[in-house]
mmCIF file of C-alpha atoms in Angstrom:
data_model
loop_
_atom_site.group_PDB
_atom_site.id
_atom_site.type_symbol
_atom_site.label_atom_id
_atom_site.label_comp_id
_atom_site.label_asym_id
_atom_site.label_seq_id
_atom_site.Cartn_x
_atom_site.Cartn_y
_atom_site.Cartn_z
ATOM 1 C CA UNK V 1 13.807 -12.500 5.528
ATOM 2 C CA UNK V 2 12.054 -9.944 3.435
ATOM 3 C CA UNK V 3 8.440 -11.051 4.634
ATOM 4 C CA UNK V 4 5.767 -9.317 6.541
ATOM 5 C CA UNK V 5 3.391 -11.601 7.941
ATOM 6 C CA UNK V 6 -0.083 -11.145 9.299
ATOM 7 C CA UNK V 7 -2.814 -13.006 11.149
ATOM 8 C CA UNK V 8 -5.655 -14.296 10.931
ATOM 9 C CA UNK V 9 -5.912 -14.053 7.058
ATOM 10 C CA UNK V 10 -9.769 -14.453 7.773
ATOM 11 C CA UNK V 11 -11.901 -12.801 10.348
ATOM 12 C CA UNK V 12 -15.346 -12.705 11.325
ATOM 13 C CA UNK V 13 -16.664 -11.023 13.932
ATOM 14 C CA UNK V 14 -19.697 -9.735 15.346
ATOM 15 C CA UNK V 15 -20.442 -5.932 16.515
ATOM 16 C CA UNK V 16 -19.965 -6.949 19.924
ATOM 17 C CA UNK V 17 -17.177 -8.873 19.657
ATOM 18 C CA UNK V 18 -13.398 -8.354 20.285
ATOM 19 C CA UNK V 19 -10.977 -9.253 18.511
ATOM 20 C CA UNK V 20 -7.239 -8.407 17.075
ATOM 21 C CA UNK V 21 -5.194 -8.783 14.049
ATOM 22 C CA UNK V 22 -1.090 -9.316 14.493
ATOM 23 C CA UNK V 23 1.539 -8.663 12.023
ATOM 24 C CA UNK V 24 5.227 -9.507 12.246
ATOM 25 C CA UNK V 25 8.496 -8.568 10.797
ATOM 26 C CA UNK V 26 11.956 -9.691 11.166
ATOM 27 C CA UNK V 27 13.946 -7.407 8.874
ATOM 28 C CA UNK V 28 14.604 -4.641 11.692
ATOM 29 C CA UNK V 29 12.491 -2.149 10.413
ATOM 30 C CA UNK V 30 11.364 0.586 12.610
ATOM 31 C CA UNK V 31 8.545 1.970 10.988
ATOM 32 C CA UNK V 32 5.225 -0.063 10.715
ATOM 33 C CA UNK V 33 2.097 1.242 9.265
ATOM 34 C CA UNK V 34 -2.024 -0.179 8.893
ATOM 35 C CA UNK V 35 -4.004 0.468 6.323
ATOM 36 C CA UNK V 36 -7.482 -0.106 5.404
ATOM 37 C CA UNK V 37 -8.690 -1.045 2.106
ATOM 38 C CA UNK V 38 -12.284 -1.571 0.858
ATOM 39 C CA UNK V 39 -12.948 -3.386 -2.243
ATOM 40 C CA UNK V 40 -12.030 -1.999 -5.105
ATOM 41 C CA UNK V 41 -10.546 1.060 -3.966
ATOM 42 C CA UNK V 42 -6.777 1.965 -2.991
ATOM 43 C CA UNK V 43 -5.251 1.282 0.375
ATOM 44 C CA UNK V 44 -6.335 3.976 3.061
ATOM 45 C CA UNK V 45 -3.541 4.785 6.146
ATOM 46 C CA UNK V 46 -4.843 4.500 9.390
ATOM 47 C CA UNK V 47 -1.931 4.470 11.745
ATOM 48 C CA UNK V 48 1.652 4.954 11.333
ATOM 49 C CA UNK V 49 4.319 3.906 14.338
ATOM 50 C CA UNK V 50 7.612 5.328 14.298
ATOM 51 C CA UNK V 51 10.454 3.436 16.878
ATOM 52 C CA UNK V 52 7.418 2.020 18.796
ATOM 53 C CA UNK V 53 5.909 5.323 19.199
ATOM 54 C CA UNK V 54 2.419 6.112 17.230
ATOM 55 C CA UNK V 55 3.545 9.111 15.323
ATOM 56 C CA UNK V 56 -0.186 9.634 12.798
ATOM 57 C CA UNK V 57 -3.334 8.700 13.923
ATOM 58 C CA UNK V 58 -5.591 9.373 10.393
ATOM 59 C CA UNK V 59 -8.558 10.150 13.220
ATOM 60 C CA UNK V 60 -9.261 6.832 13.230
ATOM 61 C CA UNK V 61 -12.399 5.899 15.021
ATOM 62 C CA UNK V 62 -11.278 4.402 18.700
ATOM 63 C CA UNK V 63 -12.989 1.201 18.088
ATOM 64 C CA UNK V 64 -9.590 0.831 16.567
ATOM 65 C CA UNK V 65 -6.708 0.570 18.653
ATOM 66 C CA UNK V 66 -3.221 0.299 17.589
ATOM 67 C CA UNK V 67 -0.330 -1.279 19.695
ATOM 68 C CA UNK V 68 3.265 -1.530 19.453
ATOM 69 C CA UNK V 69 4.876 -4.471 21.589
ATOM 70 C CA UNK V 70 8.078 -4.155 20.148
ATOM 71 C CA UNK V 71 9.910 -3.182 16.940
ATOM 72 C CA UNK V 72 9.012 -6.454 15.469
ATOM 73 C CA UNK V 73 5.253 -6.805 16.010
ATOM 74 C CA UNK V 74 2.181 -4.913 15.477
ATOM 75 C CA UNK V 75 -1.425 -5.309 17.140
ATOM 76 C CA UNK V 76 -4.674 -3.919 16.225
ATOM 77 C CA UNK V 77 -7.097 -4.189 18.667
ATOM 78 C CA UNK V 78 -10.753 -3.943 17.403
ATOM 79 C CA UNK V 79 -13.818 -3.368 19.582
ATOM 80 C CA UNK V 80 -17.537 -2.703 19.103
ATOM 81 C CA UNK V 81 -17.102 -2.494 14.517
ATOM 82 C CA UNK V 82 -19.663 -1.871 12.608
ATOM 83 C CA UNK V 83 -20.526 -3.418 9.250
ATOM 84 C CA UNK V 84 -19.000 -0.511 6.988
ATOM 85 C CA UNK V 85 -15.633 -1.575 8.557
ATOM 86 C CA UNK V 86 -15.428 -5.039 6.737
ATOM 87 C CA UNK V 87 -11.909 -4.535 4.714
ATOM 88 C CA UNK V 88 -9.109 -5.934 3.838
ATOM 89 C CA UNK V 89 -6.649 -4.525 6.492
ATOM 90 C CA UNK V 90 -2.713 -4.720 5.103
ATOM 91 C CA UNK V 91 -0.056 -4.142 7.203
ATOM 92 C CA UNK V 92 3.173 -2.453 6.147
ATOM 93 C CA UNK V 93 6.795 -2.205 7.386
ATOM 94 C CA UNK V 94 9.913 0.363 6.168
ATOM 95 C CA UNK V 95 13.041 0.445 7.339
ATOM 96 C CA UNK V 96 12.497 3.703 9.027
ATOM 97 C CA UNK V 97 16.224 5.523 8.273
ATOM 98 C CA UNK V 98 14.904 7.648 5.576
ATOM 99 C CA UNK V 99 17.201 5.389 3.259
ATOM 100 C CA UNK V 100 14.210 4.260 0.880
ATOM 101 C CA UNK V 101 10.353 5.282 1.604
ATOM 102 C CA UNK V 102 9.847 1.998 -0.268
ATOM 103 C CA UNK V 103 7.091 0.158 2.291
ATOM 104 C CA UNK V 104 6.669 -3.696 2.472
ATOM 105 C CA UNK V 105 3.549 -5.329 2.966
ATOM 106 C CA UNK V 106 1.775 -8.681 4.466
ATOM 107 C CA UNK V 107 -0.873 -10.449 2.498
ATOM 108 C CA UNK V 108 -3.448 -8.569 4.337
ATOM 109 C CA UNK V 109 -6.551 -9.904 7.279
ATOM 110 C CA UNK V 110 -9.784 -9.781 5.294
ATOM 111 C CA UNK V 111 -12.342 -8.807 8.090
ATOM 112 C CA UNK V 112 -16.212 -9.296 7.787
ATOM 113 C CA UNK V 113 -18.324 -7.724 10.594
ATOM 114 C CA UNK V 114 -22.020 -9.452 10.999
ATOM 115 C CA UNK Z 1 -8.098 14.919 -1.828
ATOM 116 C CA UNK Z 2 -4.472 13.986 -2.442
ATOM 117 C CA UNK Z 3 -5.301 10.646 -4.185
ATOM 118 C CA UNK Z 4 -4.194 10.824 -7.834
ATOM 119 C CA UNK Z 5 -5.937 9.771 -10.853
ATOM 120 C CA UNK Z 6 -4.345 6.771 -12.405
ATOM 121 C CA UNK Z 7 -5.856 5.878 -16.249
ATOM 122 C CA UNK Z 8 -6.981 3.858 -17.545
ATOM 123 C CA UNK Z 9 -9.077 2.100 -14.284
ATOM 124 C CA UNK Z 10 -8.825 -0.751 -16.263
ATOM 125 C CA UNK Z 11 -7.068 -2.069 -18.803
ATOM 126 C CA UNK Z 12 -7.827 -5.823 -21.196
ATOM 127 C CA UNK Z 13 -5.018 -6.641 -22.980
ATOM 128 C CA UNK Z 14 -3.664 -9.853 -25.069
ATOM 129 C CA UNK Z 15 -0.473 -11.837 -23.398
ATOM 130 C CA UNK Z 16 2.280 -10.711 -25.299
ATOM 131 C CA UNK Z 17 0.967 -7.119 -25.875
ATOM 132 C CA UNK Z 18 2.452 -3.990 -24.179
ATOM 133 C CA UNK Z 19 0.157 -2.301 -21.461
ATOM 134 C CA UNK Z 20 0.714 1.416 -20.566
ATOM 135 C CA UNK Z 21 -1.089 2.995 -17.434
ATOM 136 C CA UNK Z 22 -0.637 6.496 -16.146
ATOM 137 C CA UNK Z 23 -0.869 8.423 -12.770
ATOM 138 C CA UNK Z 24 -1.248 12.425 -12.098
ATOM 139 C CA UNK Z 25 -1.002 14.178 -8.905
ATOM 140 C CA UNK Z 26 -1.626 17.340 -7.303
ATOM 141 C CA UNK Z 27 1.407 18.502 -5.069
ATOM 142 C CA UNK Z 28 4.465 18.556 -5.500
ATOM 143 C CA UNK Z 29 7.378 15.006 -4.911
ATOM 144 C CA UNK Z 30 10.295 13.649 -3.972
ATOM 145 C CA UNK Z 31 9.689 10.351 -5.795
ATOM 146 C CA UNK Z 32 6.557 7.862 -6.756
ATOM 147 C CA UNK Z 33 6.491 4.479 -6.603
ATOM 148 C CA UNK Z 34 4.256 1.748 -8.067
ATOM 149 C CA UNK Z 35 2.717 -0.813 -6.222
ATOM 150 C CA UNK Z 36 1.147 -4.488 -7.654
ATOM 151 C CA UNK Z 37 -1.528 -5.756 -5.573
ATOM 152 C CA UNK Z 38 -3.137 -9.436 -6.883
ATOM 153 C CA UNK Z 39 -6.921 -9.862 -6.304
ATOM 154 C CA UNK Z 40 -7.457 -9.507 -2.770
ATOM 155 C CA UNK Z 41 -3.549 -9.364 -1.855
ATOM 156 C CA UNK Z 42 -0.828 -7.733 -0.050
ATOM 157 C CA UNK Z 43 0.912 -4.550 -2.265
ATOM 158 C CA UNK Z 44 4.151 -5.458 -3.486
ATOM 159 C CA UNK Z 45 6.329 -2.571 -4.277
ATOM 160 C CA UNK Z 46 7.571 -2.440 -7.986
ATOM 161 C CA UNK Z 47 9.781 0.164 -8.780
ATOM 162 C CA UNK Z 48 10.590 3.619 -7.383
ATOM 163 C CA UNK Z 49 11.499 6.637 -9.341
ATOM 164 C CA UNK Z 50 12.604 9.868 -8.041
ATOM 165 C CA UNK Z 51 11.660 13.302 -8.682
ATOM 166 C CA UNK Z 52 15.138 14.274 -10.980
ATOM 167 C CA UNK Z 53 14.672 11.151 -12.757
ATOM 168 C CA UNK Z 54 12.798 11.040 -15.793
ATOM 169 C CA UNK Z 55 12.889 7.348 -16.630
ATOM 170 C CA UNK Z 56 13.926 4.001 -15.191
ATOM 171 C CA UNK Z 57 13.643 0.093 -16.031
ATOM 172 C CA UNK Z 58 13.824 -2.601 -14.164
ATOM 173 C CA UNK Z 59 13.252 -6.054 -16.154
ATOM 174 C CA UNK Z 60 9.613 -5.646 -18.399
ATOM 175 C CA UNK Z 61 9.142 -2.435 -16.129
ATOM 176 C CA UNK Z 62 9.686 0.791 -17.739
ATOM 177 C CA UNK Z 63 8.644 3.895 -15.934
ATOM 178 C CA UNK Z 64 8.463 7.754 -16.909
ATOM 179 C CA UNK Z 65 7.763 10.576 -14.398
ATOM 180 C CA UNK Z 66 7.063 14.450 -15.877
ATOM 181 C CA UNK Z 67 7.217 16.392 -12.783
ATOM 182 C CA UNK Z 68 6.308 19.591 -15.125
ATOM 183 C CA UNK Z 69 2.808 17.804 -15.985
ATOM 184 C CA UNK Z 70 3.089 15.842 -12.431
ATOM 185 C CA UNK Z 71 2.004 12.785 -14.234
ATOM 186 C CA UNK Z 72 3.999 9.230 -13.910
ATOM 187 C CA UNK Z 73 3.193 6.455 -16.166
ATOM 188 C CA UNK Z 74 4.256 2.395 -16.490
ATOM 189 C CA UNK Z 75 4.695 0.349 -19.237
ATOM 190 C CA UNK Z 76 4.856 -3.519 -18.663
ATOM 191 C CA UNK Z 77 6.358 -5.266 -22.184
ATOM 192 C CA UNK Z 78 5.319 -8.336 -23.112
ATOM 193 C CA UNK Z 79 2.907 -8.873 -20.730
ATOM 194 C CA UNK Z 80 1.918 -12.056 -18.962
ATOM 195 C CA UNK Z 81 -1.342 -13.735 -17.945
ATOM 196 C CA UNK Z 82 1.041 -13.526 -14.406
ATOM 197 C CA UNK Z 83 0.311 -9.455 -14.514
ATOM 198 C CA UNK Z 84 -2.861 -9.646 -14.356
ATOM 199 C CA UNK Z 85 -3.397 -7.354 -11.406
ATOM 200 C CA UNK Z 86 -4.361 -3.938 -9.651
ATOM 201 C CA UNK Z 87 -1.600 -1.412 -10.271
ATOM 202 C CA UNK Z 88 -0.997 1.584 -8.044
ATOM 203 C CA UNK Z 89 0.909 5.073 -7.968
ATOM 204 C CA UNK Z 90 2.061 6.320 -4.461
ATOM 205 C CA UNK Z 91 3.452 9.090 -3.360
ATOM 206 C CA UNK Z 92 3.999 10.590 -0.042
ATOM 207 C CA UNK Z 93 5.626 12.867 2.505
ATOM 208 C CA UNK Z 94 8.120 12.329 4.684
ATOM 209 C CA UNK Z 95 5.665 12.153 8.187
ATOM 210 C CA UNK Z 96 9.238 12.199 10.657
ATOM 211 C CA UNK Z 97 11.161 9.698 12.596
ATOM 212 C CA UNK Z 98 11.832 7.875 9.388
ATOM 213 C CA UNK Z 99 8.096 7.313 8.255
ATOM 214 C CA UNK Z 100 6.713 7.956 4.981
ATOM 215 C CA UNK Z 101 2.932 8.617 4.970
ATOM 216 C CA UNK Z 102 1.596 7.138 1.513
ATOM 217 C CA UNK Z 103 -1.311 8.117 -0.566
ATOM 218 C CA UNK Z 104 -1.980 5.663 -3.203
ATOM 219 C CA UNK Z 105 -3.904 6.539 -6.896
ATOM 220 C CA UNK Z 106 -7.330 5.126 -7.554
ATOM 221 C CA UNK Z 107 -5.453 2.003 -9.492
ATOM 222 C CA UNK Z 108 -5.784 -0.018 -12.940
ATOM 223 C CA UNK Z 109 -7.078 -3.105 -13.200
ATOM 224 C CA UNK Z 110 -5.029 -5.142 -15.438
ATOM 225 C CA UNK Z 111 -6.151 -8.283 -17.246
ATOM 226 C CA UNK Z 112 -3.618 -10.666 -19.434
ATOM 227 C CA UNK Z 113 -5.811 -12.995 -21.178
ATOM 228 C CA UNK Z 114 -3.938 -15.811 -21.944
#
């Protein structure tokens, strides 16, 4: 299973709203990563865990909050957005022995904030 | 900024033509990798090339990386209307614990027409 998944592919929320995005892999990687993108520019990193453990924080505003469950699953927890943080947020996994800095990624949550 | 410039930003080409794009950085590598990303899509990882290596294939891939000029580039042969995509560089450093923190080029914008 080389596949990272993520949910909700869709979200829309409003600025007062809370809500999270999930991703999931099963191919034992320990290192999992966010990123934002906006349109038409390249993927931005946000937040980078390392065995479970948040190891860079791109000062990331705290309306975002990361979460590691296990080595399997990733949370972002989102709280109070604004409008300018509509993106398409892509999740990433690697396998987190320094073998290959290679980074697989899910299909992405586009998120629209009213 | 540590984003790279990748040329052209985008690219029109026939199917069946060859297209070329090309990345530059700033600071220094161990390798770069190219990424695909289809409209609105996850990043799918393409090839990797490391910093000794001047050249490697893989299938219709062919990239080149001049660590002199600090300037990568990929050629796609006989493209497909199935290419038609965004196209990013990436490099990054080692960020511990077996993490790789990756900044990704500006992109090309790649259309096959049929």
């Amino acid at each position: 299973d080389t596949e990272v998944t993520q949910t909700p592919k869709h979200l829309v929320m409003g600025m007062t709203n809370k809500k999270s995005l999930k991703c999931e892999q099963h191919m034992g990687h320990r290192a999992m990563y966010w990123y934002k993108q906006k349109a038409k520019k390249p993927p931005e990193l946000m937040f980078v865990y390392s065995y479970e453990k948040l190891s860079i924080n791109e000062s990331v505003p705290s309306r975002f909050s990361p979460e590691c469950p296990n080595s399997s699953l990733l949370n972002l927890h989102l709280h109070a957005l604004q409008p300018e943080d509509s993106a398409l947020y892509l999740c990433a996994s690697s396998p987190g022995d320094r073998s290959t800095d290679t980074q697989y990624f899910g299909p992405g949550t586009r998120l629209t904030v009213l | 900024s540590q984003q790279g410039e990748e040329d052209p930003q985008a690219l029109s080409i026939q199917e069946g033509e060859n297209a070329t794009m090309n990345c530059s950085y700033k600071t220094s590598i161990n390798n770069l990798q190219w990424y695909r990303q289809n409209s609105g899509r996850g990043l799918v990882h393409l090839i990797l090339i490391r910093s000794n290596e001047r050249e490697k294939h893989s299938g219709r891939l062919r990239v080149t990386l001049d660590t002199s000029k600090k300037s990568s580039s990929l050629l796609i042969t006989a493209s497909r209307a199935a290419d038609t995509a965004s196209y990013f560089c990436a490099r990054g450093p080692y960020s511990g614990a077996g993490s790789y923190q990756l900044t990704f080029g500006k992109g090309t914008k790649l259309s096959v027409i049929p």
